[in-house]
Short mmCIF file of C-alpha atoms in Angstrom, two decimals:
data_model
loop_
_atom_site.label_atom_id
_atom_site.label_comp_id
_atom_site.label_asym_id
_atom_site.label_seq_id
_atom_site.Cartn_x
_atom_site.Cartn_y
_atom_site.Cartn_z
CA MET V 1 -3.76 -133.52 87.14
CA ILE V 2 -7.54 -133.76 87.32
CA TYR V 3 -9.49 -130.52 87.29
CA PHE V 4 -12.85 -130.85 89.02
CA ASP V 5 -13.39 -127.13 89.70
CA ASN V 6 -15.23 -126.10 86.54
CA ALA V 7 -18.06 -124.43 88.48
CA CYS V 8 -15.43 -121.96 89.62
CA THR V 9 -13.93 -121.44 86.19
CA SER V 10 -13.68 -123.86 83.27
CA PHE V 11 -10.28 -125.29 82.51
CA PRO V 12 -8.75 -125.86 80.06
CA LYS V 13 -10.17 -123.54 77.40
CA PRO V 14 -10.70 -124.77 73.84
CA PRO V 15 -7.54 -124.07 71.78
CA ALA V 16 -9.60 -121.93 69.37
CA VAL V 17 -10.35 -119.52 72.23
CA VAL V 18 -6.68 -119.04 72.97
CA ASP V 19 -5.87 -118.73 69.24
CA ALA V 20 -8.54 -116.06 68.77
CA ILE V 21 -7.17 -113.94 71.63
CA ARG V 22 -3.65 -114.38 70.33
CA ASP V 23 -4.61 -113.51 66.73
CA TYR V 24 -6.52 -110.45 67.86
CA SER V 25 -3.59 -109.28 69.98
CA LEU V 26 -1.05 -109.81 67.20
CA THR V 27 -2.95 -108.64 64.11
CA ILE V 28 -5.69 -106.24 65.25
CA GLY V 29 -5.18 -105.04 68.82
CA SER V 30 -7.27 -101.89 68.35
CA SER V 31 -10.04 -100.46 70.43
CA PRO V 32 -13.50 -100.85 68.81
CA GLY V 33 -15.81 -97.97 68.00
CA ARG V 34 -13.29 -95.25 68.72
CA SER V 35 -10.85 -94.51 65.95
CA GLY V 36 -12.04 -94.68 62.37
CA HIS V 37 -9.35 -96.92 60.92
CA ARG V 38 -9.70 -100.44 59.57
CA LEU V 39 -8.25 -102.14 62.62
CA ALA V 40 -10.73 -100.38 64.90
CA LEU V 41 -13.51 -101.45 62.56
CA GLU V 42 -12.24 -105.02 62.60
CA ALA V 43 -12.22 -104.99 66.42
CA GLY V 44 -15.80 -103.67 66.29
CA ARG V 45 -16.77 -106.53 64.00
CA LEU V 46 -15.32 -109.13 66.37
CA ILE V 47 -17.31 -107.72 69.27
CA PHE V 48 -20.41 -107.55 67.08
CA GLU V 49 -20.02 -111.23 66.13
CA ALA V 50 -19.48 -112.29 69.75
CA ARG V 51 -22.66 -110.42 70.69
CA GLU V 52 -24.63 -111.97 67.84
CA ASP V 53 -23.46 -115.49 68.68
CA LEU V 54 -24.40 -115.07 72.35
CA CYS V 55 -27.84 -113.95 71.18
CA ARG V 56 -28.08 -117.07 69.01
CA LEU V 57 -27.30 -119.18 72.08
CA PHE V 58 -29.90 -117.52 74.32
CA ASN V 59 -32.46 -116.76 71.57
CA VAL V 60 -32.21 -112.99 71.95
CA PRO V 61 -33.81 -111.40 68.87
CA ARG V 62 -32.02 -108.03 68.92
CA SER V 63 -28.37 -108.19 69.78
CA GLU V 64 -28.10 -104.60 71.03
CA ARG V 65 -30.18 -105.75 74.01
CA LEU V 66 -27.25 -107.86 75.18
CA VAL V 67 -24.52 -105.82 76.80
CA PHE V 68 -21.07 -106.91 77.86
CA THR V 69 -19.97 -106.67 81.47
CA SER V 70 -16.84 -107.80 83.23
CA ASN V 71 -18.50 -110.86 84.83
CA ALA V 72 -21.85 -112.16 86.09
CA THR V 73 -21.56 -110.17 89.34
CA ASP V 74 -21.15 -106.98 87.34
CA ALA V 75 -24.21 -107.89 85.24
CA LEU V 76 -26.28 -108.73 88.33
CA ASN V 77 -25.30 -105.43 89.95
CA LEU V 78 -26.38 -103.54 86.84
CA ALA V 79 -29.72 -105.39 86.81
CA ILE V 80 -30.41 -105.00 90.54
CA MET V 81 -29.00 -101.56 91.25
CA GLY V 82 -30.17 -100.21 87.89
CA LEU V 83 -33.75 -101.42 88.26
CA LEU V 84 -34.80 -101.07 91.89
CA THR V 85 -36.02 -97.87 93.47
CA ASP V 86 -37.45 -96.82 96.79
CA GLY V 87 -40.31 -99.00 98.00
CA ASP V 88 -39.77 -101.91 95.63
CA HIS V 89 -40.29 -105.49 96.79
CA VAL V 90 -38.00 -108.31 95.64
CA ILE V 91 -38.41 -112.09 95.79
CA VAL V 92 -35.49 -114.54 95.81
CA PRO V 93 -35.20 -118.25 96.62
CA SER V 94 -33.03 -119.18 99.60
CA MET V 95 -30.27 -120.59 97.35
CA GLU V 96 -29.02 -117.33 95.85
CA HIS V 97 -25.34 -116.52 95.49
CA ASN V 98 -23.72 -113.56 97.24
CA SER V 99 -23.57 -111.80 93.86
CA VAL V 100 -27.34 -111.37 94.13
CA MET V 101 -27.74 -111.34 97.91
CA ARG V 102 -25.14 -108.72 98.70
CA PRO V 103 -26.52 -105.98 96.42
CA LEU V 104 -30.05 -106.84 97.61
CA ASN V 105 -29.00 -106.89 101.25
CA TYR V 106 -27.34 -103.50 100.79
CA LEU V 107 -30.59 -102.05 99.45
CA LEU V 108 -32.55 -103.77 102.22
CA ARG V 109 -30.32 -102.36 104.96
CA LYS V 110 -30.56 -98.89 103.43
CA GLY V 111 -34.34 -99.19 103.76
CA ILE V 112 -34.80 -98.92 99.99
CA ILE V 113 -36.35 -102.33 99.26
CA GLN V 114 -38.38 -105.06 100.93
CA LEU V 115 -37.15 -108.62 100.47
CA SER V 116 -38.90 -112.00 100.59
CA VAL V 117 -36.74 -115.12 100.69
CA VAL V 118 -38.67 -118.16 99.43
CA PRO V 119 -37.69 -121.47 101.01
CA CYS V 120 -36.07 -124.26 99.04
CA SER V 121 -35.92 -127.95 99.89
CA GLU V 122 -32.69 -129.56 101.09
CA GLU V 123 -32.07 -130.63 97.51
CA GLY V 124 -32.34 -127.02 96.36
CA TYR V 125 -35.82 -127.14 94.81
CA ILE V 126 -37.73 -123.87 95.04
CA ASP V 127 -41.15 -123.91 96.70
CA LEU V 128 -43.13 -122.52 93.77
CA GLY V 129 -46.34 -122.21 95.81
CA ALA V 130 -44.53 -120.03 98.33
CA LEU V 131 -43.00 -118.03 95.48
CA ARG V 132 -46.43 -117.33 94.04
CA LYS V 133 -47.80 -116.32 97.45
CA SER V 134 -44.90 -113.92 98.08
CA ILE V 135 -45.90 -111.67 95.20
CA ARG V 136 -47.12 -108.27 96.33
CA LYS V 137 -48.49 -105.24 94.55
CA ASN V 138 -45.08 -103.59 94.74
CA THR V 139 -43.04 -106.64 93.70
CA ARG V 140 -40.59 -105.24 91.18
CA LEU V 141 -38.19 -108.15 90.76
CA ILE V 142 -38.00 -111.93 90.99
CA ALA V 143 -34.35 -113.07 90.89
CA VAL V 144 -33.49 -116.75 90.49
CA ASN V 145 -30.26 -118.70 90.12
CA HIS V 146 -30.75 -121.01 87.12
CA ALA V 147 -28.39 -123.66 88.47
CA SER V 148 -27.06 -123.80 92.02
CA ASN V 149 -23.33 -123.24 92.28
CA VAL V 150 -23.26 -125.49 95.34
CA VAL V 151 -25.39 -128.51 94.44
CA GLY V 152 -26.20 -127.97 90.76
CA THR V 153 -29.99 -128.00 91.16
CA ILE V 154 -31.64 -126.60 88.03
CA ALA V 155 -34.53 -124.19 88.62
CA PRO V 156 -37.73 -124.57 86.56
CA LEU V 157 -37.37 -121.26 84.71
CA GLU V 158 -40.38 -121.69 82.44
CA GLU V 159 -42.69 -122.12 85.41
CA ILE V 160 -41.14 -119.22 87.29
CA GLY V 161 -41.31 -117.08 84.15
CA GLU V 162 -45.01 -117.88 84.00
CA ILE V 163 -45.53 -117.03 87.68
CA SER V 164 -43.60 -113.77 87.37
CA GLY V 165 -45.97 -112.47 84.68
CA GLU V 166 -45.39 -108.74 84.29
CA ILE V 167 -42.86 -108.59 87.13
CA PRO V 168 -39.30 -108.38 85.78
CA PHE V 169 -37.69 -111.83 85.99
CA LEU V 170 -33.92 -111.83 86.51
CA VAL V 171 -32.00 -115.07 85.93
CA ASP V 172 -28.47 -115.65 87.16
CA ALA V 173 -27.08 -118.00 84.52
CA ALA V 174 -23.50 -118.03 85.80
CA GLN V 175 -23.56 -121.80 86.26
CA SER V 176 -25.83 -122.71 83.37
CA GLY V 177 -25.06 -120.54 80.31
CA GLY V 178 -23.64 -122.97 77.75
CA ALA V 179 -24.25 -126.07 79.89
CA VAL V 180 -28.05 -126.00 80.03
CA SER V 181 -30.38 -124.75 77.31
CA ILE V 182 -31.61 -121.17 77.83
CA ASP V 183 -34.31 -119.50 75.75
CA ILE V 184 -35.21 -116.03 76.99
CA GLU V 185 -38.51 -116.08 75.06
CA ALA V 186 -39.72 -119.54 76.07
CA MET V 187 -38.69 -118.96 79.68
CA GLY V 188 -40.05 -115.42 79.94
CA ILE V 189 -36.70 -114.06 81.09
CA ASP V 190 -36.47 -110.26 81.25
CA LEU V 191 -32.91 -109.95 82.53
CA LEU V 192 -30.31 -112.66 81.95
CA ALA V 193 -26.93 -112.32 83.64
CA PHE V 194 -24.14 -114.62 82.49
CA THR V 195 -20.43 -115.04 82.89
CA GLY V 196 -18.00 -115.84 80.10
CA HIS V 197 -15.41 -117.95 81.89
CA LYS V 198 -17.41 -120.99 82.99
CA SER V 199 -19.45 -123.10 80.59
CA LEU V 200 -19.11 -120.55 77.79
CA TYR V 201 -15.38 -121.36 77.78
CA GLY V 202 -14.21 -117.76 77.45
CA PRO V 203 -11.56 -116.03 79.54
CA GLN V 204 -12.15 -114.50 82.96
CA GLY V 205 -13.22 -110.87 83.02
CA THR V 206 -16.05 -111.39 80.55
CA GLY V 207 -19.80 -111.63 80.99
CA GLY V 208 -22.97 -109.85 80.06
CA LEU V 209 -26.58 -108.96 80.64
CA PHE V 210 -29.59 -109.32 78.38
CA VAL V 211 -32.10 -106.54 79.03
CA ARG V 212 -35.59 -107.00 77.61
CA GLU V 213 -36.99 -104.11 75.65
CA GLY V 214 -39.15 -101.95 77.89
CA ILE V 215 -36.95 -102.46 80.94
CA ASP V 216 -35.06 -99.31 81.67
CA LEU V 217 -32.05 -99.71 83.93
CA LYS V 218 -30.25 -96.71 85.33
CA PRO V 219 -26.66 -97.02 84.13
CA LEU V 220 -24.22 -97.50 87.00
CA ARG V 221 -21.37 -95.87 85.08
CA ARG V 222 -21.19 -93.12 82.53
CA GLY V 223 -18.35 -92.14 80.25
CA GLY V 224 -16.75 -92.52 76.87
CA THR V 225 -18.52 -94.74 74.37
CA GLY V 226 -17.15 -93.61 71.02
CA SER V 227 -20.65 -92.41 70.15
CA LYS V 228 -22.27 -88.99 70.61
CA SER V 229 -18.83 -87.63 71.47
CA GLU V 230 -19.93 -84.04 70.97
CA SER V 231 -22.17 -84.23 74.05
CA TRP V 232 -21.65 -84.48 77.80
CA ASP V 233 -24.91 -86.43 78.01
CA HIS V 234 -24.41 -90.18 78.24
CA PRO V 235 -26.08 -92.02 75.32
CA ASP V 236 -29.54 -93.40 75.97
CA PHE V 237 -29.36 -96.21 73.41
CA LEU V 238 -28.09 -99.75 73.87
CA PRO V 239 -25.52 -101.22 73.94
CA ASP V 240 -23.59 -97.97 74.59
CA LYS V 241 -25.82 -96.94 77.50
CA TYR V 242 -24.39 -99.77 79.62
CA GLU V 243 -20.99 -100.15 77.99
CA CYS V 244 -18.60 -97.29 78.59
CA GLY V 245 -14.85 -97.12 78.74
CA THR V 246 -12.64 -99.29 76.58
CA PRO V 247 -14.08 -102.80 76.57
CA ASN V 248 -12.19 -106.01 77.30
CA THR V 249 -11.79 -106.63 73.58
CA PRO V 250 -9.37 -109.58 73.79
CA GLY V 251 -11.60 -111.15 76.42
CA ILE V 252 -14.76 -110.65 74.38
CA VAL V 253 -13.00 -112.04 71.29
CA GLY V 254 -12.11 -115.14 73.31
CA LEU V 255 -15.63 -115.35 74.70
CA GLY V 256 -17.05 -115.18 71.17
CA GLU V 257 -14.90 -118.13 70.20
CA GLY V 258 -15.97 -120.01 73.34
CA VAL V 259 -19.61 -119.43 72.43
CA ARG V 260 -18.94 -120.73 68.92
CA PHE V 261 -17.36 -123.80 70.51
CA VAL V 262 -20.59 -124.34 72.46
CA LEU V 263 -22.77 -123.67 69.40
CA GLY V 264 -20.61 -126.05 67.37
CA LYS V 265 -20.96 -128.91 69.86
CA GLY V 266 -24.54 -127.99 70.65
CA VAL V 267 -25.78 -127.28 74.18
CA ASN V 268 -27.80 -130.52 74.12
CA GLU V 269 -24.72 -132.58 73.30
CA ILE V 270 -22.66 -130.85 76.01
CA ARG V 271 -25.51 -131.41 78.46
CA ARG V 272 -25.82 -135.09 77.48
CA TYR V 273 -22.08 -135.65 77.95
CA GLU V 274 -21.97 -133.85 81.31
CA MET V 275 -25.03 -135.79 82.49
CA GLU V 276 -23.19 -139.05 81.78
CA LEU V 277 -20.23 -137.88 83.86
CA THR V 278 -22.58 -136.76 86.64
CA ARG V 279 -24.43 -140.09 86.59
CA ALA V 280 -21.17 -142.04 86.92
CA LEU V 281 -19.93 -139.80 89.73
CA LEU V 282 -23.21 -140.01 91.66
CA GLU V 283 -23.40 -143.79 91.27
CA GLY V 284 -19.84 -144.19 92.48
CA LEU V 285 -20.35 -141.87 95.45
CA GLU V 286 -23.41 -143.81 96.53
CA ASP V 287 -21.20 -146.85 97.13
CA ILE V 288 -18.90 -145.00 99.54
CA GLU V 289 -20.63 -145.29 102.89
CA GLU V 290 -18.83 -142.41 104.60
CA ILE V 291 -19.84 -139.90 101.93
CA THR V 292 -22.99 -137.79 101.97
CA VAL V 293 -24.10 -136.31 98.64
CA TYR V 294 -26.13 -133.09 98.63
CA GLY V 295 -28.53 -131.83 95.99
CA PRO V 296 -30.91 -133.73 93.70
CA GLY V 297 -28.63 -136.75 93.24
CA ASN V 298 -30.15 -137.02 89.78
CA PRO V 299 -28.25 -135.97 86.64
CA ASP V 300 -31.51 -134.99 84.91
CA GLU V 301 -32.15 -132.29 87.48
CA GLN V 302 -28.71 -130.85 88.10
CA THR V 303 -25.60 -129.63 86.38
CA ALA V 304 -22.28 -131.49 86.61
CA THR V 305 -21.73 -129.99 90.09
CA VAL V 306 -21.87 -132.31 93.08
CA SER V 307 -21.31 -131.35 96.71
CA ILE V 308 -20.21 -133.92 99.29
CA THR V 309 -19.09 -134.26 102.89
CA VAL V 310 -17.12 -137.14 104.38
CA ARG V 311 -18.13 -138.49 107.77
CA GLY V 312 -15.55 -137.77 110.43
CA ARG V 313 -13.44 -135.54 108.20
CA GLU V 314 -13.39 -131.81 107.61
CA ALA V 315 -14.19 -130.80 104.04
CA SER V 316 -10.99 -128.79 103.94
CA GLU V 317 -8.92 -131.86 104.84
CA VAL V 318 -10.56 -133.92 102.08
CA ALA V 319 -9.99 -131.23 99.46
CA TYR V 320 -6.40 -130.71 100.63
CA ARG V 321 -5.61 -134.40 100.37
CA LEU V 322 -7.30 -134.67 96.97
CA ASP V 323 -5.01 -131.89 95.79
CA ARG V 324 -1.71 -132.83 97.44
CA GLU V 325 -1.90 -136.61 97.32
CA TYR V 326 -4.00 -137.25 94.22
CA ASP V 327 -3.53 -134.14 92.07
CA ILE V 328 -7.28 -133.48 91.99
CA MET V 329 -8.51 -129.87 92.10
CA THR V 330 -11.83 -129.23 93.85
CA ARG V 331 -13.32 -126.36 95.81
CA VAL V 332 -14.06 -126.47 99.48
CA GLY V 333 -16.03 -124.22 101.80
CA LEU V 334 -19.16 -122.13 101.38
CA HIS V 335 -18.74 -121.27 97.69
CA CYS V 336 -19.80 -117.61 98.21
CA ASN V 337 -23.24 -118.90 99.07
CA PRO V 338 -24.13 -119.10 102.78
CA GLY V 339 -27.83 -119.25 101.86
CA ALA V 340 -27.44 -122.47 99.90
CA HIS V 341 -25.37 -124.10 102.63
CA LYS V 342 -27.96 -123.13 105.26
CA THR V 343 -30.65 -124.62 103.00
CA ILE V 344 -28.85 -127.94 102.46
CA GLY V 345 -27.70 -128.12 106.10
CA THR V 346 -23.95 -127.70 105.65
CA PHE V 347 -23.49 -124.22 107.15
CA PRO V 348 -20.94 -123.15 108.35
CA ARG V 349 -18.59 -126.06 107.68
CA GLY V 350 -19.26 -126.27 103.95
CA THR V 351 -18.77 -129.07 101.47
CA VAL V 352 -16.26 -130.40 98.97
CA ARG V 353 -17.55 -129.43 95.56
CA LEU V 354 -16.73 -131.66 92.60
CA SER V 355 -17.60 -129.79 89.42
CA MET V 356 -17.04 -131.21 85.97
CA GLY V 357 -17.02 -129.80 82.48
CA TYR V 358 -16.93 -130.87 78.87
CA PHE V 359 -13.20 -131.63 79.04
CA ASN V 360 -13.47 -134.14 81.88
CA THR V 361 -13.65 -137.86 81.14
CA GLN V 362 -15.17 -141.01 82.60
CA GLU V 363 -11.66 -142.17 83.39
CA GLU V 364 -11.13 -139.07 85.54
CA VAL V 365 -14.43 -139.73 87.34
CA GLY V 366 -13.10 -143.21 88.13
CA LEU V 367 -9.83 -141.80 89.48
CA VAL V 368 -11.62 -139.25 91.67
CA LEU V 369 -13.85 -141.98 93.11
CA GLU V 370 -10.82 -144.14 93.79
CA ALA V 371 -9.06 -141.28 95.56
CA LEU V 372 -12.14 -140.60 97.69
CA ARG V 373 -12.39 -144.28 98.60
CA LYS V 374 -8.79 -144.25 99.78
CA ILE V 375 -9.19 -141.01 101.73
CA THR V 376 -12.37 -142.21 103.47
CA THR V 377 -10.90 -145.56 104.47
CA ALA V 378 -7.47 -144.27 105.53
CA SER V 379 -6.98 -143.86 109.24
CA MET D 1 -13.26 -119.44 59.32
CA ARG D 2 -13.46 -116.97 62.10
CA ARG D 3 -12.68 -113.36 61.54
CA SER D 4 -10.03 -113.53 64.19
CA GLU D 5 -8.06 -116.02 62.13
CA LYS D 6 -7.81 -113.59 59.26
CA SER D 7 -5.41 -110.75 59.01
CA PRO D 8 -6.97 -107.30 58.69
CA ARG D 9 -8.61 -106.46 55.41
CA PRO D 10 -6.72 -104.57 52.72
CA PRO D 11 -7.50 -100.87 52.32
CA SER D 12 -11.02 -100.39 51.12
CA GLN D 13 -11.39 -99.53 47.44
CA SER D 14 -14.18 -97.08 47.91
CA LEU D 15 -12.34 -95.14 50.57
CA ARG D 16 -9.92 -94.22 47.83
CA SER D 17 -12.64 -93.60 45.27
CA ASN D 18 -14.35 -91.41 47.84
CA ARG D 19 -11.32 -89.17 47.90
CA GLN D 20 -11.34 -89.10 44.10
CA LEU D 21 -14.99 -88.11 44.17
CA ARG D 22 -14.11 -85.21 46.41
CA LEU D 23 -11.50 -84.07 43.91
CA PHE D 24 -13.36 -84.46 40.67
CA MET D 25 -16.99 -83.81 41.43
CA LYS D 26 -17.96 -80.42 40.06
CA ASP D 27 -21.73 -80.38 39.97
CA GLY D 28 -24.20 -81.24 42.68
CA ASP D 29 -26.36 -78.16 43.07
CA SER D 30 -29.64 -79.94 42.52
CA SER D 31 -31.62 -80.87 45.61
CA LYS D 32 -32.22 -84.35 44.20
CA ALA D 33 -29.54 -86.99 44.49
CA LYS D 34 -27.81 -87.62 41.18
CA ALA D 35 -26.63 -90.84 39.68
CA GLY D 36 -23.17 -91.77 40.92
CA GLU D 37 -23.43 -89.50 43.91
CA ARG D 38 -22.24 -91.03 47.13
CA CYS D 39 -24.26 -90.77 50.32
CA ALA D 40 -23.33 -91.45 53.90
CA ALA D 41 -25.66 -92.66 56.65
CA VAL D 42 -24.62 -91.69 60.16
CA LEU D 43 -25.89 -94.09 62.82
CA GLU D 44 -25.90 -94.03 66.61
CA ALA D 45 -23.07 -96.40 67.43
CA ILE D 46 -20.53 -98.75 65.93
CA HIS D 47 -22.83 -101.70 66.76
CA TYR D 48 -25.44 -100.33 64.37
CA VAL D 49 -22.87 -99.53 61.68
CA ILE D 50 -21.71 -103.13 61.61
CA LYS D 51 -25.27 -104.44 61.85
CA GLY D 52 -26.33 -102.09 59.03
CA GLU D 53 -23.34 -103.11 56.93
CA LYS D 54 -24.35 -106.77 57.21
CA ILE D 55 -27.98 -106.05 56.35
CA LEU D 56 -27.16 -103.87 53.33
CA LYS D 57 -24.47 -106.19 51.99
CA SER D 58 -26.71 -109.22 52.29
CA ALA D 59 -29.33 -107.25 50.32
CA GLY D 60 -26.73 -106.95 47.55
CA LEU D 61 -26.03 -103.24 47.90
CA GLY D 62 -22.57 -101.93 47.11
CA ILE D 63 -21.69 -100.15 50.33
CA ASP D 64 -18.69 -99.31 52.41
CA VAL D 65 -17.91 -98.36 55.97
CA ILE D 66 -16.06 -95.05 56.19
CA PRO D 67 -14.96 -92.84 59.06
CA VAL D 68 -17.61 -90.22 59.74
CA PRO D 69 -16.31 -87.23 57.78
CA ARG D 70 -15.17 -84.40 60.06
CA GLU D 71 -17.50 -81.89 58.44
CA ILE D 72 -20.53 -84.00 59.39
CA SER D 73 -19.77 -84.59 63.00
CA SER D 74 -17.09 -84.13 65.54
CA ASP D 75 -17.70 -87.74 66.46
CA CYS D 76 -15.08 -90.44 66.19
CA GLY D 77 -17.30 -93.12 64.70
CA MET D 78 -17.93 -94.76 61.35
CA ALA D 79 -20.65 -94.23 58.75
CA LEU D 80 -22.18 -96.32 55.98
CA GLU D 81 -21.38 -95.07 52.48
CA PHE D 82 -23.59 -96.01 49.53
CA SER D 83 -24.83 -94.79 46.18
CA CYS D 84 -27.42 -92.05 46.67
CA GLN D 85 -29.60 -93.86 44.14
CA ASP D 86 -30.07 -96.59 46.75
CA ARG D 87 -31.14 -94.15 49.44
CA ASP D 88 -34.77 -95.29 49.75
CA ARG D 89 -33.79 -98.94 49.90
CA VAL D 90 -31.07 -98.25 52.41
CA GLU D 91 -33.45 -96.34 54.66
CA HIS D 92 -36.09 -99.06 54.46
CA LEU D 93 -33.62 -101.86 55.16
CA LEU D 94 -32.11 -100.01 58.11
CA ALA D 95 -35.58 -99.26 59.52
CA ASP D 96 -36.52 -102.94 59.17
CA GLY D 97 -33.40 -103.79 61.12
CA ASP D 98 -34.46 -101.42 63.93
CA ILE D 99 -31.54 -99.15 63.20
CA THR D 100 -31.98 -95.46 63.93
CA VAL D 101 -30.49 -93.20 61.28
CA VAL D 102 -29.06 -90.04 62.78
CA GLY D 103 -28.65 -88.38 59.39
CA ILE D 104 -28.07 -89.00 55.69
CA TYR D 105 -25.60 -86.85 53.78
CA ALA D 106 -24.71 -86.53 50.12
CA LEU D 107 -21.25 -85.70 48.91
CA ARG D 108 -21.58 -82.63 46.68
CA LYS D 109 -18.89 -80.30 45.44
CA GLY D 110 -16.53 -82.19 47.70
CA HIS D 111 -18.68 -81.43 50.73
CA TYR D 112 -21.28 -83.41 52.57
CA THR D 113 -24.78 -81.92 52.56
CA ARG D 114 -27.50 -83.16 54.84
CA LEU D 115 -30.45 -84.55 52.91
#
């Protein structure tokens, strides 16, 4: 079996991630920050360490500014719905995922916000001049996908951070956290939403949001935190302000271990390895006449995610045959991102997305190319 | 080694000595903290307790994490326990670590008194 669907969720997970979840479940199991016993304290420590290690990865100086959520969508909702108020203007590129576009579109339709969608090129590059020109007096948020989930295009965050100036800059790092270097200080990021189950190698149901000091988000949920229990007022300090209810402790424990896996390998080494895979895949695809490759077509400017279509064949047929005849898992369709497909010219039929991760090999790239050659030439 | 690979820690020594202190301490009327007196710092949330514990331990202070005593708060959290002699240092180190101290208490006559 060849798994080329890592942009959806990474598979397999490092054994240490599975071991950590198992060990927690068998020897600790407690809820952190509630009861006062040693096991509860130990659970609290594991969450603390996961938070600290994520901050190491993203260069967040104060770890309480990074809060856990159940996924990137949850984090993006907290950032968007918690920040924006009546009359605010928001700027997004045309490549944004539904996890950003749906909350924004909801606010737009309610008449709460104004929205500017900045065009991107067919390869997914943002028009920075247009971005700059879209800024208004009431612009309250610039939200950008760090790496496209459809074609892998990496956005120039440092330049956008510079352009955004005092305007809060929200980055959706679902596809990049762990795979591409992220430095919230160097890139001027004010809100960083990430997921745990992709290139951070944690389990599903984990994610988080970094919130820069000075940015006050309205919490979307209120409830038990284990702190200030004597009061009906929800705590106003982080991380408790945005983390209520029993957390996904086993998930966060696994995520912490996934982050340590990434820190141990080094993001640059992971990136180098995935660029080699991407280069080999792109070079091989170029030789198959019937295949069209979307996105930058350059491993330096994209993640290990490549979208293709095959002349004369539906994307769904190609993906189905890859799965059933060649045991290759890919993702077909619109990838929760109609905006990106409209931008690259593949709406509404979609593409076959081949997305690799650190556990894929050059040999697997060769086998995928061979399978595609056979599918394209078969009658 | 990761914490998750370890089994839970054995019962803390000072939790037991804390109970002994409650039993045997007789004096403690003076407003100034006395040598050997134990103090407890109550912080906002478990995140800060663990952060504070790391900071104080790496500064070489003999501290412990204890459940917030019932008489201090109805809360269900943990507190940092330390020698009252170290109070100034503890407060400085916690402030340097951007940790808000909700209150500091000294154990006197078997009861915690807010300082």
